[in-house]
Amino acid sequence: MTRSARPLGRPPLVLVVPGTVAAALLVLPLITLVLDTPWGSFWDEVRTQAVRDALRITALASAVTVVACLVLGTPLAWLLARVDFPGRSVLRAAVAVPLVLPPVVAGVALVTALGRHGVVGALLRDAGLTIPYTTTAVVIAHTFVSMPFYVLSVEGALRAGGEQYDVVAATLGADRWTTFRRVTLPLAMPGVMAGAMLAWARSLGEFGATITFAGNYPGTTQTMPSLIYGALQADPQVARTLSMVLLVVSLAILAALRNRWLTTP
Amino acid sequence: MKKHIAALSLLTLLAPLAACGGNDSGDTTITVLAASSLTETFTQLADQFEKDHPGVTVKLSFDSSATLAQQAVDGAPGDVLATADTGTMDTARDALASDPKVFATNTMVLVTPADNPAGITGFQDIEQGGVTYVVCVPTAPCGKVAAALLDDNGVQAKPASQEVDVKSVLAKVTSDEADAGFVYTTDAQAARDAVETFEIPQSADEPTSYPIATLDQSKESDLAQQFVDLVTSADGQAVFTAAGFGTP
């Protein structure tokens, strides 16, 4: 990009103005959040027991969510990309639904399935297993909302990779499992990494489904977003501090993803 | 050039806001921010008020008192604020146009789903292992009262969840997602057959008072004051008494 040569002429106002508005809308609230954070008391707030608990639950839940995505989501993405089974396009559409589902609706849906009187939840309860109000419920809620990001990302990578390498591996005598392990997965690795990052980011910010399905109790189910919501009711200053913590983490994720979004290829 | 762009951008950002101002075209609207435990009574009173004042619409916003008080301080559009305790009303002090008046009181009870899955026979049963009970977050008035009652009665068992407001607690109970919940007498009464109600020892020592006040940002301060007058009038008080509230 050189600024002196403009072979296409000046950018038209009709594009510059709305573009500027969009940029202001996206950037301004972040700047004001940074400016409004009471930095003086920052470390004291971050070190309280409630914050430590919430950070622990958030870190744990998001880590387990990423593992669940890798273990369960990768095979699903592979099935969607490589195996032609009846109803594949329907399943692909269904997998994407939680992406556009309002978080609270996701929570309600989880309650109908796994709540104490849910279709599956009631059976589990008879077996002596209650899911709501446990850290497990938090992980399930997070996985439910994060998995679609991962699956779609990996499936895209598998499709872009194409089947020809798999075919070559097969002609060389590799069975399908070996091919998947030694050829398909390494080729799709950028998609796997990006998908895992996206799932992790989504899990960090998850609030609606968690508070609806898992509840909100410090030390077991209270995540950072739930704590921020509670803090807003009591002390907005604390809420700003805690929001800042999550913002820093989100920026770190973006930095890790910079090869994909922050630099033009 | 740059200045023009900045001015235009600002205009674009502010244009929608201009549409949100008060309109004087005969149909006026007042917004009442009220604690969620006032849902049934205020809905009834708002209907009454609309009947008495043709052309006036009462918009009701029910939420946790703490949230509403915060919104009022932040200058959210609103004409009247009614909270579930005097403490949250105090946090909105800077936004009040009139002195808060207490118009009702309430006490806390324990409710279980109608089929009482945990077989609870009285308040002491929440101490039993395996009873899942829910309360409000400690930042909400209903959570403060619940915490005080748990403390007064020396309850060791921890709640399963802290919900954002009292209606969420009630919903967890009526949907059978919890064995028991701490709600106000009036919520239990409003839920009728969906719940079974148990007295909480010493709940009379932990009553909560509902103050009401008009807000500074009100564009219809006369109407706002008239709504407050209706709430504190004999007619209004009758509505609260019928719903199970105590009178101040």
XYZ file of C-alpha atoms in Angstrom:
513
model
C 0.000 0.000 0.000
C 1.641 3.258 -1.103
C -0.236 6.428 -0.294
C 1.085 8.538 -3.167
C -0.316 6.599 -6.092
C -4.104 6.366 -6.297
C -4.823 4.806 -9.645
C -8.517 4.403 -8.711
C -9.128 8.022 -7.680
C -10.383 9.333 -4.354
C -12.544 7.032 -2.195
C -16.171 8.237 -2.527
C -17.768 9.922 0.490
C -20.756 7.654 0.217
C -18.490 4.808 1.326
C -16.158 6.727 3.618
C -18.867 8.177 5.880
C -20.743 4.990 6.805
C -17.414 3.194 7.075
C -16.208 5.773 9.572
C -19.429 5.445 11.577
C -19.028 1.675 11.672
C -15.421 1.960 12.804
C -16.373 4.471 15.519
C -19.161 2.232 16.767
C -16.824 -0.735 17.075
C -13.775 0.991 18.502
C -15.173 3.786 20.683
C -16.853 1.617 23.376
C -13.634 -0.373 23.792
C -11.597 2.803 24.228
C -14.063 4.210 26.778
C -14.006 0.909 28.671
C -10.234 1.141 28.962
C -10.437 4.816 30.003
C -13.220 4.187 32.532
C -11.571 1.264 34.270
C -10.584 2.257 37.822
C -6.951 1.215 37.405
C -6.052 2.296 40.946
C -8.046 -0.514 42.526
C -7.559 -2.923 39.631
C -5.322 -5.464 41.348
C -7.328 -5.429 44.578
C -10.523 -6.215 42.680
C -8.942 -8.925 40.588
C -7.542 -10.668 43.641
C -10.831 -11.149 45.530
C -12.077 -14.657 46.229
C -15.166 -14.269 44.025
C -13.067 -13.217 41.027
C -10.547 -15.983 41.606
C -13.383 -18.525 41.743
C -15.030 -17.140 38.620
C -11.728 -17.054 36.733
C -11.042 -20.635 37.774
C -14.470 -21.848 36.613
C -14.160 -19.889 33.357
C -10.663 -21.195 32.641
C -11.618 -24.757 33.516
C -14.864 -24.722 31.547
C -13.282 -23.175 28.455
C -10.330 -25.600 28.538
C -12.593 -28.644 28.877
C -14.824 -27.197 26.141
C -11.870 -26.994 23.751
C -10.885 -30.582 24.573
C -14.489 -31.714 24.024
C -14.508 -29.916 20.672
C -11.253 -31.590 19.613
C -12.323 -35.075 20.706
C -15.968 -34.960 19.595
C -16.041 -32.163 17.025
C -13.173 -33.344 14.818
C -14.816 -36.687 13.979
C -18.123 -34.907 13.319
C -16.418 -32.445 10.978
C -14.716 -35.334 9.189
C -18.019 -37.201 8.795
C -19.671 -34.082 7.382
C -16.796 -33.442 4.975
C -15.827 -36.922 3.844
C -18.697 -39.381 4.281
C -21.754 -39.190 2.065
C -24.578 -40.402 4.285
C -28.306 -39.718 3.930
C -29.393 -36.533 5.632
C -25.889 -35.051 5.607
C -26.990 -31.601 4.462
C -29.736 -31.557 7.106
C -27.227 -32.451 9.800
C -24.809 -29.793 8.563
C -27.564 -27.174 8.846
C -28.527 -28.441 12.312
C -24.938 -28.212 13.523
C -24.888 -24.538 12.585
C -28.127 -23.695 14.434
C -26.553 -23.012 17.867
C -24.447 -20.350 16.103
C -27.519 -18.214 15.516
C -29.537 -19.288 18.541
C -29.977 -16.560 21.180
C -27.945 -17.744 24.199
C -30.920 -17.772 26.562
C -32.841 -19.909 24.072
C -29.880 -22.287 24.021
C -30.172 -22.461 27.819
C -33.892 -23.184 27.650
C -33.256 -25.877 25.027
C -30.631 -27.485 27.272
C -33.079 -27.445 30.204
C -35.700 -29.268 28.122
C -33.120 -31.927 27.271
C -30.953 -32.207 30.374
C -32.854 -30.345 33.126
C -34.086 -32.224 36.151
C -37.287 -32.952 34.266
C -35.798 -32.901 30.786
C -36.189 -35.763 28.358
C -32.715 -37.123 29.055
C -32.264 -35.348 32.386
C -35.117 -37.247 34.025
C -33.550 -40.581 33.043
C -30.172 -39.476 34.353
C -31.801 -38.321 37.556
C -33.319 -41.750 38.117
C -29.798 -43.070 37.749
C -28.729 -40.656 40.480
C -27.124 -38.053 38.231
C -28.336 -34.450 38.279
C -26.650 -32.127 35.848
C -28.058 -28.625 36.533
C -26.219 -26.481 39.117
C -22.953 -28.352 38.612
C -19.713 -27.367 36.908
C -20.513 -30.156 34.424
C -23.595 -28.193 33.401
C -21.397 -25.157 32.712
C -19.119 -27.244 30.482
C -22.104 -28.742 28.628
C -23.601 -25.289 28.032
C -20.254 -23.947 26.815
C -19.677 -26.928 24.536
C -23.172 -26.587 23.096
C -22.606 -22.983 22.026
C -18.923 -23.329 21.063
C -18.858 -26.611 19.156
C -20.503 -25.247 15.965
C -17.644 -22.754 15.511
C -15.141 -25.560 15.758
C -16.981 -28.053 13.550
C -17.669 -25.555 10.762
C -14.071 -24.312 10.839
C -12.574 -27.812 10.634
C -15.102 -28.996 8.078
C -14.210 -26.013 5.875
C -10.536 -26.861 6.158
C -11.171 -30.514 5.273
C -13.206 -29.556 2.225
C -10.619 -27.012 1.079
C -7.917 -29.655 1.465
C -9.781 -31.827 -0.978
C -9.856 -35.603 -1.154
C -7.056 -36.170 -3.620
C -4.378 -36.640 -0.925
C -6.631 -39.147 0.848
C -7.025 -41.016 -2.427
C -3.275 -41.109 -2.994
C -2.716 -42.380 0.540
C -5.312 -45.077 -0.075
C -3.629 -46.241 -3.290
C -0.395 -46.501 -1.320
C -2.126 -48.971 0.957
C -3.100 -46.837 3.953
C -6.440 -47.664 5.543
C -8.901 -44.883 6.337
C -7.826 -44.426 9.961
C -4.148 -44.159 9.022
C -5.028 -41.741 6.244
C -7.020 -39.602 8.648
C -4.236 -39.605 11.223
C -1.236 -39.134 8.927
C -2.623 -37.147 5.988
C -6.066 -35.582 6.463
C -5.655 -34.171 9.960
C -2.179 -32.622 9.466
C -3.431 -30.920 6.307
C -6.449 -29.511 8.156
C -4.356 -28.373 11.129
C -4.769 -24.595 10.467
C -8.535 -25.085 10.525
C -8.267 -27.131 13.724
C -6.224 -24.437 15.447
C -8.481 -21.607 14.318
C -11.594 -23.574 15.268
C -10.203 -24.330 18.716
C -9.385 -20.653 19.231
C -12.855 -19.572 18.146
C -14.507 -22.158 20.396
C -12.354 -21.029 23.302
C -13.212 -17.371 22.738
C -16.927 -18.160 22.513
C -16.708 -20.200 25.702
C -14.988 -17.379 27.617
C -17.834 -14.995 26.888
C -20.699 -17.457 27.294
C -23.364 -16.121 29.658
C -26.988 -16.652 28.674
C -27.074 -20.411 28.248
C -24.939 -20.924 31.352
C -27.046 -18.821 33.706
C -30.263 -20.355 32.357
C -29.165 -23.976 32.418
C -26.422 -24.221 35.035
C -27.469 -21.448 37.411
C -25.148 -19.078 39.165
C -23.288 -19.960 42.329
C -19.814 -18.741 43.318
C -17.240 -21.519 43.156
C -19.351 -24.045 41.240
C -21.180 -22.417 38.342
C -20.373 -18.709 38.461
C -18.291 -17.776 35.420
C -16.722 -14.370 34.746
C -19.657 -13.071 32.665
C -22.169 -14.128 35.374
C -20.023 -12.429 37.998
C -19.827 -9.255 35.890
C -23.612 -9.285 35.544
C -23.998 -9.606 39.317
C -21.366 -6.949 39.973
C -23.209 -4.521 37.696
C -26.136 -4.620 40.120
C -23.959 -3.855 43.115
C -20.945 -1.895 41.967
C -20.464 -0.819 38.328
C -16.823 0.053 39.069
C -16.073 -3.580 39.879
C -17.986 -4.663 36.778
C -15.760 -2.415 34.623
C -12.620 -3.859 36.173
C -13.788 -7.409 35.513
C -14.863 -6.550 31.963
C -11.353 -5.218 31.414
C -9.908 -8.596 32.444
C -12.024 -10.372 29.839
C -11.180 -7.730 27.228
C -7.453 -8.337 27.770
C -7.966 -12.072 27.360
C -10.006 -11.535 24.192
C -7.253 -9.329 22.751
C -4.733 -12.044 23.517
C -6.871 -14.491 21.532
C -7.087 -12.067 18.608
C -3.328 -11.650 18.703
C -2.974 -15.418 18.511
C -5.333 -15.442 15.540
C -3.647 -12.513 13.811
C -2.495 -14.664 10.937
C -6.112 -15.061 10.009
C -7.768 -11.685 10.583
C -5.430 -8.931 11.641
C -3.104 -9.097 8.676
C -4.150 -9.122 5.083
C -2.814 -12.196 3.327
C -13.302 17.670 4.603
C -12.455 15.595 7.677
C -14.619 17.888 9.801
C -17.560 17.326 7.500
C -17.152 13.598 7.783
C -16.974 13.767 11.550
C -20.060 15.952 11.724
C -21.943 13.667 9.370
C -20.927 10.588 11.351
C -22.071 12.182 14.565
C -25.378 13.113 12.954
C -25.862 9.576 11.739
C -25.170 8.297 15.233
C -27.464 10.776 16.934
C -30.343 10.806 14.473
C -32.038 7.703 15.895
C -31.803 9.138 19.397
C -33.833 12.190 18.458
C -36.746 9.923 17.649
C -36.795 8.602 21.201
C -37.778 11.891 22.834
C -41.170 12.612 24.278
C -43.958 13.193 21.809
C -46.804 15.583 22.534
C -49.256 14.198 20.003
C -52.028 13.461 22.497
C -50.889 9.939 23.341
C -48.409 10.281 26.159
C -46.460 7.439 27.653
C -45.039 7.120 31.132
C -42.521 4.444 31.981
C -42.614 2.776 35.379
C -39.549 0.851 36.536
C -40.621 -1.659 39.175
C -39.159 -4.562 41.127
C -40.142 -7.897 39.637
C -42.158 -8.880 42.720
C -44.569 -6.043 41.808
C -45.400 -7.569 38.413
C -49.045 -8.522 39.083
C -50.044 -5.537 41.225
C -48.435 -2.861 39.057
C -49.895 -4.381 35.898
C -53.319 -4.077 37.524
C -52.660 -0.508 38.690
C -51.312 0.493 35.267
C -54.554 -0.701 33.647
C -56.480 1.297 36.242
C -54.353 4.383 35.531
C -54.881 4.076 31.759
C -58.644 3.889 32.341
C -58.550 7.021 34.504
C -56.332 8.910 32.036
C -57.530 8.331 28.459
C -54.705 8.735 25.939
C -52.030 7.818 28.455
C -50.058 4.612 28.071
C -48.159 3.155 31.028
C -45.076 1.184 30.038
C -43.896 -1.197 32.729
C -40.345 -2.467 33.073
C -39.901 -5.243 35.645
C -36.428 -6.318 36.701
C -34.213 -6.729 39.722
C -34.425 -3.588 41.900
C -30.663 -3.150 41.781
C -30.628 -3.225 37.985
C -33.468 -0.709 37.758
C -31.880 1.639 40.312
C -28.656 1.510 38.291
C -30.556 2.252 35.086
C -32.299 5.200 36.745
C -28.946 6.646 37.833
C -27.626 6.150 34.306
C -30.521 8.263 33.034
C -32.544 5.497 31.390
C -35.932 6.718 30.222
C -38.281 6.355 33.167
C -40.770 8.404 35.146
C -41.385 6.329 38.270
C -39.135 3.954 40.211
C -40.425 1.383 42.700
C -37.925 -0.929 44.392
C -38.185 -3.898 46.747
C -36.157 -2.328 49.520
C -35.110 1.073 50.792
C -31.415 0.278 50.279
C -31.652 0.043 46.492
C -33.813 3.180 46.411
C -30.975 4.967 48.238
C -28.516 3.976 45.512
C -30.742 5.835 43.021
C -30.887 8.928 45.278
C -29.247 11.194 42.701
C -31.933 10.419 40.118
C -34.988 10.985 42.318
C -37.284 13.957 41.896
C -39.360 13.286 45.016
C -38.819 11.751 48.428
C -39.430 7.992 48.315
C -42.683 6.877 49.965
C -43.082 3.377 51.340
C -46.322 1.905 49.955
C -46.146 -1.797 50.862
C -44.229 -4.400 52.836
C -43.529 -8.046 52.160
C -42.115 -11.086 53.910
C -40.276 -14.111 52.587
C -41.576 -17.679 52.381
C -40.223 -20.994 51.166
C -41.984 -22.506 48.153
C -41.691 -25.948 46.608
C -43.128 -27.258 43.325
C -46.756 -28.420 43.671
C -45.715 -32.080 43.708
C -42.963 -31.332 46.253
C -40.405 -33.781 44.809
C -38.076 -33.542 47.805
C -40.908 -34.222 50.275
C -40.316 -31.009 52.208
C -42.540 -30.676 55.294
C -41.139 -27.465 56.718
C -38.329 -24.950 56.535
C -35.896 -27.134 58.500
C -35.948 -29.705 55.662
C -33.726 -27.637 53.378
C -30.897 -28.725 55.650
C -31.371 -32.302 54.449
C -28.790 -33.502 52.000
C -29.959 -33.626 48.416
C -32.439 -30.757 48.644
C -31.735 -28.332 45.809
C -32.870 -24.841 46.766
C -32.387 -21.495 45.022
C -32.265 -17.887 46.252
C -31.714 -14.455 44.686
C -28.226 -12.999 44.159
C -27.026 -11.179 47.300
C -27.057 -7.898 45.336
C -30.850 -8.055 44.904
C -33.185 -7.181 47.810
C -34.708 -10.681 47.816
C -31.192 -12.101 48.077
C -30.321 -9.885 51.031
C -33.436 -11.002 52.930
C -32.837 -14.665 52.067
C -29.222 -14.464 53.229
C -30.328 -12.859 56.511
C -32.938 -15.580 57.087
C -30.479 -18.391 56.340
C -28.153 -16.748 58.814
C -30.862 -16.235 61.494
C -31.857 -19.873 61.266
C -28.289 -21.142 61.194
C -28.749 -22.994 57.895
C -25.517 -24.654 56.759
C -26.700 -26.086 53.430
C -25.666 -23.952 50.455
C -28.096 -22.866 47.739
C -27.645 -24.476 44.325
C -27.938 -21.208 42.458
C -28.324 -17.468 42.943
C -30.866 -16.154 40.460
C -30.989 -12.575 39.189
C -34.400 -11.718 40.613
C -37.287 -13.200 42.569
C -39.313 -14.155 39.484
C -36.382 -16.223 38.209
C -36.310 -18.056 41.552
C -40.032 -18.722 41.282
C -39.609 -19.925 37.684
C -36.905 -22.391 38.750
C -39.361 -23.802 41.319
C -42.507 -23.859 39.165
C -40.590 -25.570 36.344
C -39.433 -28.246 38.821
C -35.787 -27.346 38.252
C -35.377 -26.760 41.994
C -36.835 -28.473 45.078
C -37.379 -25.205 46.913
C -36.893 -21.468 46.593
C -36.984 -18.309 48.700
C -39.659 -15.966 47.331
C -41.955 -13.289 48.738
C -45.351 -14.138 50.227
C -46.963 -12.318 47.306
C -45.078 -14.346 44.667
C -46.220 -17.540 46.343
C -49.780 -16.218 46.350
C -49.568 -15.214 42.671
C -48.280 -18.668 41.711
C -51.414 -20.211 43.303
C -51.536 -23.978 42.786
C -48.149 -24.225 41.089
C -46.352 -24.109 44.431
C -46.644 -25.284 48.003
C -45.802 -22.622 50.587
C -43.977 -22.988 53.916
C -43.414 -20.413 56.626
C -39.841 -19.379 57.330
C -39.094 -18.933 61.043
C -38.321 -15.300 61.945
C -39.393 -14.049 58.523
C -41.470 -11.407 60.309
C -38.199 -9.930 61.636
C -36.852 -9.514 58.104
C -39.617 -7.673 56.247
C -38.831 -5.684 53.153
C -40.387 -2.295 52.392
C -41.280 -1.058 48.928
C -40.547 2.638 48.332
C -41.753 4.541 45.256
C -40.516 7.856 43.846
C -40.671 9.937 40.689
C -37.503 10.349 38.635
C -35.590 13.478 37.646
C -35.442 12.563 33.970
C -39.235 12.341 33.772
C -40.719 14.445 30.975
C -44.222 13.868 32.370
C -43.634 14.690 36.014
C -47.320 15.491 36.663
C -48.466 12.139 35.347
C -45.628 10.404 37.175
C -46.738 12.028 40.419
C -50.346 10.995 39.726
C -49.218 7.390 39.286
C -47.409 7.548 42.635
C -50.571 9.025 44.173
C -52.617 6.128 42.774
C -50.194 3.605 44.258
C -50.356 5.238 47.683
C -54.125 5.901 47.551
C -56.705 3.756 49.342
C -57.622 2.104 46.013
C -53.999 1.236 45.359
C -53.495 -0.072 48.868
C -56.514 -2.350 48.415
C -54.790 -3.920 45.388
C -51.656 -4.593 47.425
C -53.538 -6.016 50.377
C -55.473 -8.333 48.064
C -52.179 -9.578 46.607
C -50.814 -10.418 50.055
C -48.608 -7.384 50.696
C -48.492 -5.816 54.135
C -49.320 -2.151 54.536
C -46.727 0.279 55.870
